[in-house]
mmCIF file of C-alpha atoms and ligand atoms in Angstrom:
data_model
loop_
_atom_site.group_PDB
_atom_site.id
_atom_site.type_symbol
_atom_site.label_atom_id
_atom_site.label_comp_id
_atom_site.label_asym_id
_atom_site.label_seq_id
_atom_site.Cartn_x
_atom_site.Cartn_y
_atom_site.Cartn_z
ATOM 1 C CA MET U 1382 65.585 166.419 -146.433
ATOM 2 C CA SER U 1383 69.200 167.495 -146.406
ATOM 3 C CA ASP U 1384 70.867 165.556 -143.529
ATOM 4 C CA ALA U 1385 73.591 167.885 -142.289
ATOM 5 C CA VAL U 1386 72.572 170.595 -139.833
ATOM 6 C CA ARG U 1387 74.259 173.791 -141.027
ATOM 7 C CA ASN U 1388 75.798 176.380 -138.733
ATOM 8 C CA VAL U 1389 74.426 179.276 -140.764
ATOM 9 C CA ILE U 1390 71.908 179.631 -143.550
ATOM 10 C CA ILE U 1391 71.888 183.060 -145.200
ATOM 11 C CA ILE U 1392 68.696 184.029 -147.011
ATOM 12 C CA GLY U 1393 69.237 186.617 -149.753
ATOM 13 C CA SER U 1394 72.174 187.592 -151.962
ATOM 14 C CA GLY U 1395 72.430 191.371 -151.925
ATOM 15 C CA PRO U 1396 75.373 193.243 -150.353
ATOM 16 C CA ALA U 1397 74.168 192.208 -146.858
ATOM 17 C CA GLY U 1398 73.983 188.506 -147.718
ATOM 18 C CA TYR U 1399 77.322 188.282 -149.519
ATOM 19 C CA THR U 1400 79.118 190.198 -146.780
ATOM 20 C CA ALA U 1401 77.619 187.899 -144.131
ATOM 21 C CA GLY U 1402 78.642 184.945 -146.298
ATOM 22 C CA LEU U 1403 82.195 186.231 -146.668
ATOM 23 C CA TYR U 1404 82.630 186.696 -142.910
ATOM 24 C CA ASN U 1405 81.046 183.368 -141.948
ATOM 25 C CA ALA U 1406 82.996 181.511 -144.644
ATOM 26 C CA ARG U 1407 86.282 182.993 -143.435
ATOM 27 C CA ALA U 1408 85.289 181.976 -139.882
ATOM 28 C CA MET U 1409 85.083 178.363 -141.142
ATOM 29 C CA LEU U 1410 81.343 178.078 -140.440
ATOM 30 C CA ASP U 1411 80.637 176.507 -143.840
ATOM 31 C CA PRO U 1412 77.665 178.822 -144.560
ATOM 32 C CA LEU U 1413 74.944 178.056 -147.080
ATOM 33 C CA MET U 1414 73.200 180.855 -148.963
ATOM 34 C CA PHE U 1415 69.900 180.794 -150.801
ATOM 35 C CA ALA U 1416 70.271 183.608 -153.297
ATOM 36 C CA GLY U 1417 66.574 183.926 -154.059
ATOM 37 C CA TYR U 1418 64.557 185.030 -157.044
ATOM 38 C CA MET U 1419 66.847 188.002 -157.679
ATOM 39 C CA SER U 1420 70.358 186.659 -157.371
ATOM 40 C CA GLY U 1421 72.581 189.659 -156.589
ATOM 41 C CA GLY U 1422 69.741 191.766 -155.197
ATOM 42 C CA GLN U 1423 68.591 195.236 -156.109
ATOM 43 C CA LEU U 1424 71.914 196.444 -157.486
ATOM 44 C CA MET U 1425 71.372 194.128 -160.441
ATOM 45 C CA LEU U 1426 68.932 196.840 -161.575
ATOM 46 C CA THR U 1427 71.418 199.674 -161.771
ATOM 47 C CA SER U 1428 74.118 200.582 -164.245
ATOM 48 C CA ASP U 1429 76.391 202.903 -162.249
ATOM 49 C CA ILE U 1430 77.384 202.740 -158.592
ATOM 50 C CA GLU U 1431 79.578 205.657 -157.619
ATOM 51 C CA ASN U 1432 79.206 205.590 -153.838
ATOM 52 C CA PHE U 1433 80.522 202.172 -152.834
ATOM 53 C CA PRO U 1434 84.070 202.677 -151.511
ATOM 54 C CA GLY U 1435 86.836 200.978 -153.449
ATOM 55 C CA TYR U 1436 85.703 201.772 -156.987
ATOM 56 C CA PRO U 1437 87.240 205.151 -157.925
ATOM 57 C CA GLU U 1438 85.812 204.959 -161.454
ATOM 58 C CA GLY U 1439 82.408 203.631 -160.316
ATOM 59 C CA ILE U 1440 81.150 200.189 -161.261
ATOM 60 C CA ALA U 1441 78.081 198.615 -162.853
ATOM 61 C CA GLY U 1442 75.733 197.020 -160.298
ATOM 62 C CA PRO U 1443 75.730 193.488 -161.778
ATOM 63 C CA GLU U 1444 79.536 193.521 -162.054
ATOM 64 C CA MET U 1445 79.948 194.560 -158.427
ATOM 65 C CA MET U 1446 77.548 191.870 -157.241
ATOM 66 C CA MET U 1447 79.423 189.244 -159.285
ATOM 67 C CA GLN U 1448 82.632 190.333 -157.556
ATOM 68 C CA LEU U 1449 81.032 190.154 -154.095
ATOM 69 C CA ARG U 1450 79.830 186.636 -154.887
ATOM 70 C CA GLU U 1451 83.217 185.522 -156.222
ATOM 71 C CA GLN U 1452 84.961 186.868 -153.140
ATOM 72 C CA ALA U 1453 82.650 185.031 -150.726
ATOM 73 C CA GLU U 1454 82.732 181.816 -152.770
ATOM 74 C CA ARG U 1455 86.532 181.887 -152.784
ATOM 75 C CA PHE U 1456 86.421 181.343 -149.015
ATOM 76 C CA GLY U 1457 83.829 178.583 -149.242
ATOM 77 C CA LEU U 1458 80.377 180.180 -149.253
ATOM 78 C CA GLU U 1459 77.980 177.689 -150.870
ATOM 79 C CA VAL U 1460 75.366 179.509 -152.944
ATOM 80 C CA GLN U 1461 72.178 177.959 -154.285
ATOM 81 C CA ASP U 1462 70.157 180.147 -156.657
ATOM 82 C CA LYS U 1463 66.864 179.160 -155.102
ATOM 83 C CA ASN U 1464 64.077 180.859 -153.194
ATOM 84 C CA VAL U 1465 63.203 180.067 -149.590
ATOM 85 C CA GLU U 1466 59.510 179.249 -149.370
ATOM 86 C CA ARG U 1467 59.106 179.290 -145.594
ATOM 87 C CA ILE U 1468 60.943 178.699 -142.360
ATOM 88 C CA ASP U 1469 60.066 177.145 -138.998
ATOM 89 C CA ALA U 1470 61.505 179.358 -136.276
ATOM 90 C CA SER U 1471 59.862 177.401 -133.450
ATOM 91 C CA THR U 1472 62.082 174.315 -133.649
ATOM 92 C CA ARG U 1473 65.822 173.893 -132.911
ATOM 93 C CA PRO U 1474 67.605 173.601 -135.233
ATOM 94 C CA PHE U 1475 65.580 175.954 -137.421
ATOM 95 C CA LYS U 1476 63.995 174.521 -140.563
ATOM 96 C CA VAL U 1477 64.060 176.105 -143.983
ATOM 97 C CA TRP U 1478 62.093 174.864 -146.995
ATOM 98 C CA VAL U 1479 63.466 175.486 -150.450
ATOM 99 C CA GLU U 1480 61.655 174.220 -153.531
ATOM 100 C CA GLY U 1481 60.116 171.433 -151.451
ATOM 101 C CA GLU U 1482 63.386 170.367 -149.826
ATOM 102 C CA GLU U 1483 63.946 170.797 -146.076
ATOM 103 C CA PHE U 1484 67.204 172.202 -144.645
ATOM 104 C CA GLN U 1485 68.207 172.666 -141.002
ATOM 105 C CA SER U 1486 70.455 175.234 -139.422
ATOM 106 C CA HIS U 1487 71.476 176.399 -135.942
ATOM 107 C CA THR U 1488 71.307 180.048 -137.035
ATOM 108 C CA LEU U 1489 69.695 182.011 -139.854
ATOM 109 C CA ILE U 1490 70.651 185.385 -141.286
ATOM 110 C CA ILE U 1491 67.813 187.070 -143.141
ATOM 111 C CA CYS U 1492 68.955 189.493 -145.840
ATOM 112 C CA THR U 1493 65.930 189.602 -148.123
ATOM 113 C CA GLY U 1494 65.910 193.375 -148.658
ATOM 114 C CA ALA U 1495 63.069 195.782 -149.314
ATOM 115 C CA GLU U 1496 61.730 196.339 -152.779
ATOM 116 C CA ALA U 1497 61.089 199.880 -153.876
ATOM 117 C CA ILE U 1498 57.503 200.241 -155.007
ATOM 118 C CA TRP U 1499 57.400 201.270 -158.652
ATOM 119 C CA LEU U 1500 54.475 202.910 -160.439
ATOM 120 C CA GLY U 1501 54.109 200.328 -163.183
ATOM 121 C CA ALA U 1502 53.331 203.012 -165.789
ATOM 122 C CA GLU U 1503 53.790 202.271 -169.495
ATOM 123 C CA GLY U 1504 57.455 202.406 -170.585
ATOM 124 C CA GLU U 1505 58.802 202.147 -167.008
ATOM 125 C CA ASP U 1506 60.737 198.890 -167.313
ATOM 126 C CA GLU U 1507 62.951 200.224 -170.135
ATOM 127 C CA GLN U 1508 63.974 203.291 -168.082
ATOM 128 C CA LYS U 1509 64.471 201.633 -164.662
ATOM 129 C CA GLY U 1510 67.939 202.373 -163.323
ATOM 130 C CA ARG U 1511 68.502 204.799 -166.225
ATOM 131 C CA GLY U 1512 66.223 207.846 -166.364
ATOM 132 C CA ILE U 1513 63.935 206.522 -163.624
ATOM 133 C CA SER U 1514 65.259 205.793 -160.148
ATOM 134 C CA THR U 1515 63.913 205.021 -156.690
ATOM 135 C CA CYS U 1516 66.939 206.380 -154.812
ATOM 136 C CA ALA U 1517 67.911 210.063 -154.834
ATOM 137 C CA THR U 1518 70.998 209.497 -152.664
ATOM 138 C CA CYS U 1519 72.225 206.908 -155.174
ATOM 139 C CA ASP U 1520 71.399 208.588 -158.464
ATOM 140 C CA GLY U 1521 70.819 212.320 -157.847
ATOM 141 C CA ALA U 1522 74.317 213.294 -158.966
ATOM 142 C CA PHE U 1523 73.649 211.907 -162.464
ATOM 143 C CA PHE U 1524 71.092 214.668 -163.083
ATOM 144 C CA ARG U 1525 73.167 217.823 -162.719
ATOM 145 C CA ASP U 1526 71.504 220.918 -164.247
ATOM 146 C CA GLN U 1527 68.590 218.868 -165.548
ATOM 147 C CA GLU U 1528 64.840 219.197 -165.055
ATOM 148 C CA ILE U 1529 63.554 216.217 -163.135
ATOM 149 C CA MET U 1530 60.487 215.037 -161.252
ATOM 150 C CA VAL U 1531 59.717 213.300 -157.971
ATOM 151 C CA ILE U 1532 56.566 211.247 -157.558
ATOM 152 C CA GLY U 1533 54.960 210.917 -154.131
ATOM 153 C CA GLY U 1534 53.369 212.818 -151.275
ATOM 154 C CA GLY U 1535 55.115 211.488 -148.159
ATOM 155 C CA ASP U 1536 58.157 212.565 -146.182
ATOM 156 C CA SER U 1537 60.490 210.578 -148.484
ATOM 157 C CA ALA U 1538 59.201 212.404 -151.557
ATOM 158 C CA MET U 1539 59.655 215.804 -149.896
ATOM 159 C CA GLU U 1540 63.099 214.883 -148.589
ATOM 160 C CA GLU U 1541 64.217 213.526 -151.972
ATOM 161 C CA ALA U 1542 62.873 216.582 -153.819
ATOM 162 C CA THR U 1543 64.709 218.952 -151.480
ATOM 163 C CA PHE U 1544 67.917 216.899 -151.705
ATOM 164 C CA LEU U 1545 67.723 216.794 -155.514
ATOM 165 C CA THR U 1546 67.717 220.608 -155.756
ATOM 166 C CA ARG U 1547 71.480 220.355 -155.081
ATOM 167 C CA PHE U 1548 71.899 218.923 -158.571
ATOM 168 C CA ALA U 1549 68.836 219.597 -160.695
ATOM 169 C CA SER U 1550 67.887 222.937 -162.227
ATOM 170 C CA LYS U 1551 64.219 222.242 -161.479
ATOM 171 C CA VAL U 1552 62.331 219.569 -159.520
ATOM 172 C CA THR U 1553 58.614 219.024 -160.086
ATOM 173 C CA VAL U 1554 56.855 217.023 -157.380
ATOM 174 C CA VAL U 1555 53.898 215.144 -158.799
ATOM 175 C CA HIS U 1556 51.217 213.852 -156.441
ATOM 176 C CA ARG U 1557 47.877 212.261 -157.249
ATOM 177 C CA ARG U 1558 45.918 214.027 -154.496
ATOM 178 C CA ASP U 1559 46.013 217.487 -152.931
ATOM 179 C CA THR U 1560 46.533 216.128 -149.423
ATOM 180 C CA PHE U 1561 50.005 215.011 -148.336
ATOM 181 C CA ARG U 1562 51.156 212.294 -145.948
ATOM 182 C CA ALA U 1563 54.353 214.297 -145.460
ATOM 183 C CA SER U 1564 54.777 216.151 -142.178
ATOM 184 C CA LYS U 1565 53.999 219.848 -142.412
ATOM 185 C CA VAL U 1566 57.600 220.861 -141.809
ATOM 186 C CA MET U 1567 58.901 218.637 -144.648
ATOM 187 C CA TYR U 1568 56.142 219.757 -147.000
ATOM 188 C CA ASP U 1569 56.673 223.437 -146.185
ATOM 189 C CA ARG U 1570 60.423 223.156 -146.743
ATOM 190 C CA ALA U 1571 59.922 221.600 -150.180
ATOM 191 C CA ALA U 1572 57.068 223.898 -151.189
ATOM 192 C CA ALA U 1573 59.076 227.024 -150.282
ATOM 193 C CA HIS U 1574 62.138 225.993 -152.275
ATOM 194 C CA PRO U 1575 62.615 228.182 -155.373
ATOM 195 C CA LYS U 1576 63.638 225.192 -157.547
ATOM 196 C CA ILE U 1577 60.634 223.038 -156.557
ATOM 197 C CA GLU U 1578 57.192 223.123 -158.150
ATOM 198 C CA ILE U 1579 54.435 220.935 -156.710
ATOM 199 C CA LYS U 1580 51.732 219.626 -159.034
ATOM 200 C CA THR U 1581 48.720 218.015 -157.348
ATOM 201 C CA PHE U 1582 46.019 215.816 -158.895
ATOM 202 C CA ARG U 1583 48.451 214.342 -161.382
ATOM 203 C CA GLN U 1584 49.501 210.740 -161.952
ATOM 204 C CA VAL U 1585 51.975 209.354 -164.450
ATOM 205 C CA THR U 1586 50.266 207.159 -167.019
ATOM 206 C CA LYS U 1587 53.148 206.829 -169.486
ATOM 207 C CA TRP U 1588 56.865 207.520 -169.607
ATOM 208 C CA LEU U 1589 58.138 209.253 -172.734
ATOM 209 C CA SER U 1590 61.564 208.507 -174.139
ATOM 210 C CA ASP U 1591 63.715 208.525 -177.242
ATOM 211 C CA GLU U 1592 67.140 207.064 -178.081
ATOM 212 C CA SER U 1593 68.801 209.556 -175.678
ATOM 213 C CA GLY U 1594 66.743 208.250 -172.720
ATOM 214 C CA LEU U 1595 63.846 209.656 -170.719
ATOM 215 C CA THR U 1596 62.278 212.784 -172.198
ATOM 216 C CA GLY U 1597 59.194 213.204 -170.060
ATOM 217 C CA ALA U 1598 55.985 211.829 -168.642
ATOM 218 C CA LEU U 1599 52.348 211.892 -169.599
ATOM 219 C CA LEU U 1600 50.386 213.101 -166.581
ATOM 220 C CA GLU U 1601 46.694 212.515 -166.063
ATOM 221 C CA ASP U 1602 44.331 214.380 -163.769
ATOM 222 C CA PRO U 1603 42.434 211.576 -161.957
ATOM 223 C CA ARG U 1604 39.413 213.843 -161.477
ATOM 224 C CA ASP U 1605 38.548 214.328 -165.146
ATOM 225 C CA GLY U 1606 41.067 212.257 -167.141
ATOM 226 C CA SER U 1607 42.632 215.330 -168.811
ATOM 227 C CA THR U 1608 46.306 214.943 -169.683
ATOM 228 C CA GLU U 1609 49.441 217.033 -170.044
ATOM 229 C CA GLU U 1610 53.058 216.300 -170.892
ATOM 230 C CA LEU U 1611 55.863 217.181 -168.505
ATOM 231 C CA ALA U 1612 59.345 217.351 -170.039
ATOM 232 C CA VAL U 1613 61.964 215.839 -167.707
ATOM 233 C CA THR U 1614 65.136 213.832 -168.211
ATOM 234 C CA GLY U 1615 65.030 212.166 -164.804
ATOM 235 C CA ALA U 1616 62.345 210.867 -162.464
ATOM 236 C CA PHE U 1617 62.486 209.633 -158.894
ATOM 237 C CA ILE U 1618 59.668 207.449 -157.628
ATOM 238 C CA ALA U 1619 59.279 207.924 -153.881
ATOM 239 C CA ILE U 1620 56.076 206.098 -152.996
ATOM 240 C CA GLY U 1621 57.559 203.650 -150.499
ATOM 241 C CA HIS U 1622 59.358 200.360 -150.008
ATOM 242 C CA LYS U 1623 58.060 196.896 -149.240
ATOM 243 C CA PRO U 1624 60.305 194.715 -147.067
ATOM 244 C CA ILE U 1625 60.377 191.084 -148.171
ATOM 245 C CA THR U 1626 59.207 189.300 -145.046
ATOM 246 C CA ALA U 1627 55.917 187.622 -146.013
ATOM 247 C CA PHE U 1628 57.657 184.230 -146.239
ATOM 248 C CA LEU U 1629 58.431 184.493 -142.484
ATOM 249 C CA GLU U 1630 54.689 184.132 -141.780
ATOM 250 C CA ASN U 1631 54.819 186.369 -138.679
ATOM 251 C CA GLN U 1632 57.219 184.070 -136.826
ATOM 252 C CA ILE U 1633 59.626 186.975 -136.393
ATOM 253 C CA GLU U 1634 58.502 190.352 -135.086
ATOM 254 C CA THR U 1635 58.057 192.987 -137.764
ATOM 255 C CA ASP U 1636 56.731 196.548 -137.626
ATOM 256 C CA GLU U 1637 53.471 197.611 -139.248
ATOM 257 C CA GLU U 1638 55.176 197.985 -142.645
ATOM 258 C CA GLY U 1639 56.786 194.545 -142.445
ATOM 259 C CA TYR U 1640 60.365 195.560 -141.530
ATOM 260 C CA ILE U 1641 62.070 193.161 -139.108
ATOM 261 C CA VAL U 1642 62.407 194.750 -135.667
ATOM 262 C CA PRO U 1643 65.956 194.372 -134.293
ATOM 263 C CA LYS U 1644 66.237 193.111 -130.711
ATOM 264 C CA GLY U 1645 69.744 193.971 -129.641
ATOM 265 C CA PHE U 1646 72.427 194.381 -132.296
ATOM 266 C CA SER U 1647 71.408 192.268 -135.332
ATOM 267 C CA MET U 1648 69.315 189.693 -133.427
ATOM 268 C CA THR U 1649 65.618 189.397 -134.277
ATOM 269 C CA SER U 1650 62.835 188.501 -131.838
ATOM 270 C CA VAL U 1651 63.911 184.843 -132.188
ATOM 271 C CA PRO U 1652 67.324 184.149 -130.583
ATOM 272 C CA GLY U 1653 69.616 182.607 -133.198
ATOM 273 C CA ILE U 1654 67.916 184.359 -136.107
ATOM 274 C CA PHE U 1655 69.633 187.525 -137.303
ATOM 275 C CA ALA U 1656 68.726 190.117 -139.911
ATOM 276 C CA ALA U 1657 70.770 192.536 -142.001
ATOM 277 C CA GLY U 1658 70.371 195.099 -144.755
ATOM 278 C CA ASP U 1659 67.283 196.783 -146.123
ATOM 279 C CA VAL U 1660 64.920 194.206 -144.583
ATOM 280 C CA VAL U 1661 65.658 195.758 -141.186
ATOM 281 C CA ASP U 1662 66.691 199.263 -142.249
ATOM 282 C CA THR U 1663 63.954 201.874 -142.464
ATOM 283 C CA ARG U 1664 66.429 204.746 -142.756
ATOM 284 C CA TYR U 1665 69.573 204.405 -144.869
ATOM 285 C CA ARG U 1666 68.939 201.701 -147.511
ATOM 286 C CA GLN U 1667 72.376 201.874 -149.119
ATOM 287 C CA ALA U 1668 74.647 199.122 -150.403
ATOM 288 C CA ILE U 1669 77.415 200.054 -147.994
ATOM 289 C CA THR U 1670 75.125 200.123 -144.946
ATOM 290 C CA ALA U 1671 73.623 196.781 -146.000
ATOM 291 C CA ALA U 1672 77.134 195.322 -146.331
ATOM 292 C CA GLY U 1673 78.069 196.698 -142.893
ATOM 293 C CA MET U 1674 74.971 195.168 -141.360
ATOM 294 C CA GLY U 1675 75.778 191.852 -143.064
ATOM 295 C CA CYS U 1676 79.186 191.908 -141.406
ATOM 296 C CA ALA U 1677 77.593 192.644 -138.014
ATOM 297 C CA ALA U 1678 75.036 189.835 -138.376
ATOM 298 C CA ALA U 1679 77.744 187.345 -139.362
ATOM 299 C CA ILE U 1680 79.815 188.227 -136.296
ATOM 300 C CA ASP U 1681 76.718 188.092 -134.064
ATOM 301 C CA ALA U 1682 75.764 184.661 -135.468
ATOM 302 C CA GLU U 1683 79.316 183.416 -134.974
ATOM 303 C CA ARG U 1684 79.345 184.565 -131.319
ATOM 304 C CA TRP U 1685 75.876 183.148 -130.711
ATOM 305 C CA LEU U 1686 77.009 179.746 -132.011
ATOM 306 C CA GLU U 1687 80.078 179.950 -129.796
ATOM 307 C CA GLU U 1688 78.025 180.776 -126.695
ATOM 308 C CA ASN U 1689 75.112 178.419 -127.312
ATOM 309 C CA LEU U 1690 76.484 175.363 -129.077
ATOM 310 C CA HIS U 1691 80.052 174.880 -127.967
HETATM 311 C C1 FAD I 1119 67.696 201.108 -159.094
HETATM 312 C C2 FAD I 1119 68.460 201.119 -157.803
HETATM 313 C C3 FAD I 1119 69.680 201.769 -157.747
HETATM 314 C C4 FAD I 1119 70.410 201.779 -156.559
HETATM 315 N N1 FAD I 1119 71.618 202.394 -156.561
HETATM 316 C C5 FAD I 1119 72.358 202.381 -155.426
HETATM 317 C C6 FAD I 1119 73.642 203.001 -155.411
HETATM 318 O O1 FAD I 1119 74.125 203.557 -156.402
HETATM 319 N N2 FAD I 1119 74.343 202.953 -154.239
HETATM 320 C C7 FAD I 1119 73.847 202.365 -153.101
HETATM 321 O O2 FAD I 1119 74.536 202.339 -152.078
HETATM 322 N N3 FAD I 1119 72.625 201.784 -153.103
HETATM 323 C C8 FAD I 1119 71.871 201.777 -154.223
HETATM 324 N N4 FAD I 1119 70.628 201.213 -154.222
HETATM 325 C C9 FAD I 1119 70.125 200.642 -152.967
HETATM 326 C C10 FAD I 1119 70.763 199.245 -152.767
HETATM 327 O O3 FAD I 1119 70.505 198.480 -153.907
HETATM 328 C C11 FAD I 1119 70.199 198.560 -151.528
HETATM 329 O O4 FAD I 1119 70.335 199.385 -150.400
HETATM 330 C C12 FAD I 1119 70.920 197.242 -151.278
HETATM 331 O O5 FAD I 1119 70.882 196.412 -152.415
HETATM 332 C C13 FAD I 1119 70.313 196.494 -150.090
HETATM 333 O O6 FAD I 1119 70.992 195.304 -149.954
HETATM 334 P P1 FAD I 1119 70.365 194.044 -149.215
HETATM 335 O O7 FAD I 1119 71.460 193.038 -149.177
HETATM 336 O O8 FAD I 1119 69.743 194.455 -147.949
HETATM 337 O O9 FAD I 1119 69.162 193.537 -150.111
HETATM 338 P P2 FAD I 1119 68.879 193.415 -151.671
HETATM 339 O O10 FAD I 1119 69.966 193.928 -152.515
HETATM 340 O O11 FAD I 1119 67.517 193.967 -151.852
HETATM 341 O O12 FAD I 1119 68.828 191.845 -151.879
HETATM 342 C C14 FAD I 1119 67.778 191.070 -151.374
HETATM 343 C C15 FAD I 1119 68.039 189.632 -151.741
HETATM 344 O O13 FAD I 1119 67.083 188.799 -151.087
HETATM 345 C C16 FAD I 1119 66.728 187.764 -151.971
HETATM 346 N N5 FAD I 1119 65.462 187.197 -151.534
HETATM 347 C C17 FAD I 1119 64.261 187.807 -151.356
HETATM 348 N N6 FAD I 1119 63.330 186.908 -150.949
HETATM 349 C C18 FAD I 1119 63.971 185.723 -150.840
HETATM 350 C C19 FAD I 1119 63.574 184.402 -150.460
HETATM 351 N N7 FAD I 1119 62.311 184.129 -150.105
HETATM 352 N N8 FAD I 1119 64.508 183.419 -150.481
HETATM 353 C C20 FAD I 1119 65.801 183.678 -150.813
HETATM 354 N N9 FAD I 1119 66.235 184.899 -151.171
HETATM 355 C C21 FAD I 1119 65.330 185.899 -151.194
HETATM 356 C C22 FAD I 1119 66.708 188.408 -153.341
HETATM 357 O O14 FAD I 1119 66.869 187.420 -154.349
HETATM 358 C C23 FAD I 1119 67.942 189.313 -153.225
HETATM 359 O O15 FAD I 1119 69.074 188.593 -153.593
HETATM 360 C C24 FAD I 1119 69.890 201.163 -155.392
HETATM 361 C C25 FAD I 1119 68.644 200.514 -155.446
HETATM 362 C C26 FAD I 1119 67.939 200.491 -156.633
HETATM 363 C C27 FAD I 1119 66.605 199.772 -156.665
#
């Protein structure tokens, strides 16, 4: 067991975690971060970020995350590239187990994000963050005047398809059934759009590419196994996100999908435990909103320590 009780332990090293770390380090709280299995978070998967303020030429995701880390470390954030296995939220101070070792802290900030669910079709890994994306807001502008596809049948898929018509010359929505989870109004808006075609009873079994990037997808009809090729240079997978909260073992209130439910500003259902970024955000899921929430959680943790421990 590590002897010292920390003021703040930050779990997760995406934009939310590093921003929380920067604020708490500058407030002299000597924060400790466990960066987790994906040090740097989801932006490590993307080559170009054009919508984070401060980078007029855009920046590669891994480079930006390295800069966020450097900035927080410069003020004293201690980062360990390890995964938190579980926490005990019922004791004070809180306990955190990391690779068998126990740590204690007066406050925790959970910034473990939400993973986009990918299809896992053949050839997907090579095109992730290039021709294949899970975020239309982030990557739509890279596909101007191109034919692209959106996979999914829920509100997100309909919303992304409609949004992408601003850039793309054609958007094909591919869905494996002929019934849609999307609300009628969202479905109707997408279906009526002149640039959108909806193909039902189709699932992607293989991504097609050449040296220029994505060239299309092999679609299979699940009813009879027949196949067809769809030529596209971009694809957006919109089949949902999975917040990373299983390690909390239901000690903190989450909604039915697993997102942490905020209880007044950034506080969770357990006083002294805060959450920031995509793990609590069912709506925006952007780097800048995650960073903003990290700032808020750091300030809330700082004030909570002030009010409860001093
Ligand atoms: C391909 C792609 C492209 C994107 N492009 C853009 C873009 O251009 N612009 C934009 O604004 N947004 C973009 N996004 C969205 C953006 O990446 C997220 O909104 C943002 O990263 C969320 O930040 P976060 O800090 O909440 O969590 P994340 O970045 O998801 O980080 C979560 C962190 O938690 C850690 N973690 C998880 N479990 C544990 C554990 N048990 N113990 C310790 N650590 C743990 C992980 O290691 C990771 O470091 C993109 C996303 C993807 C997938």
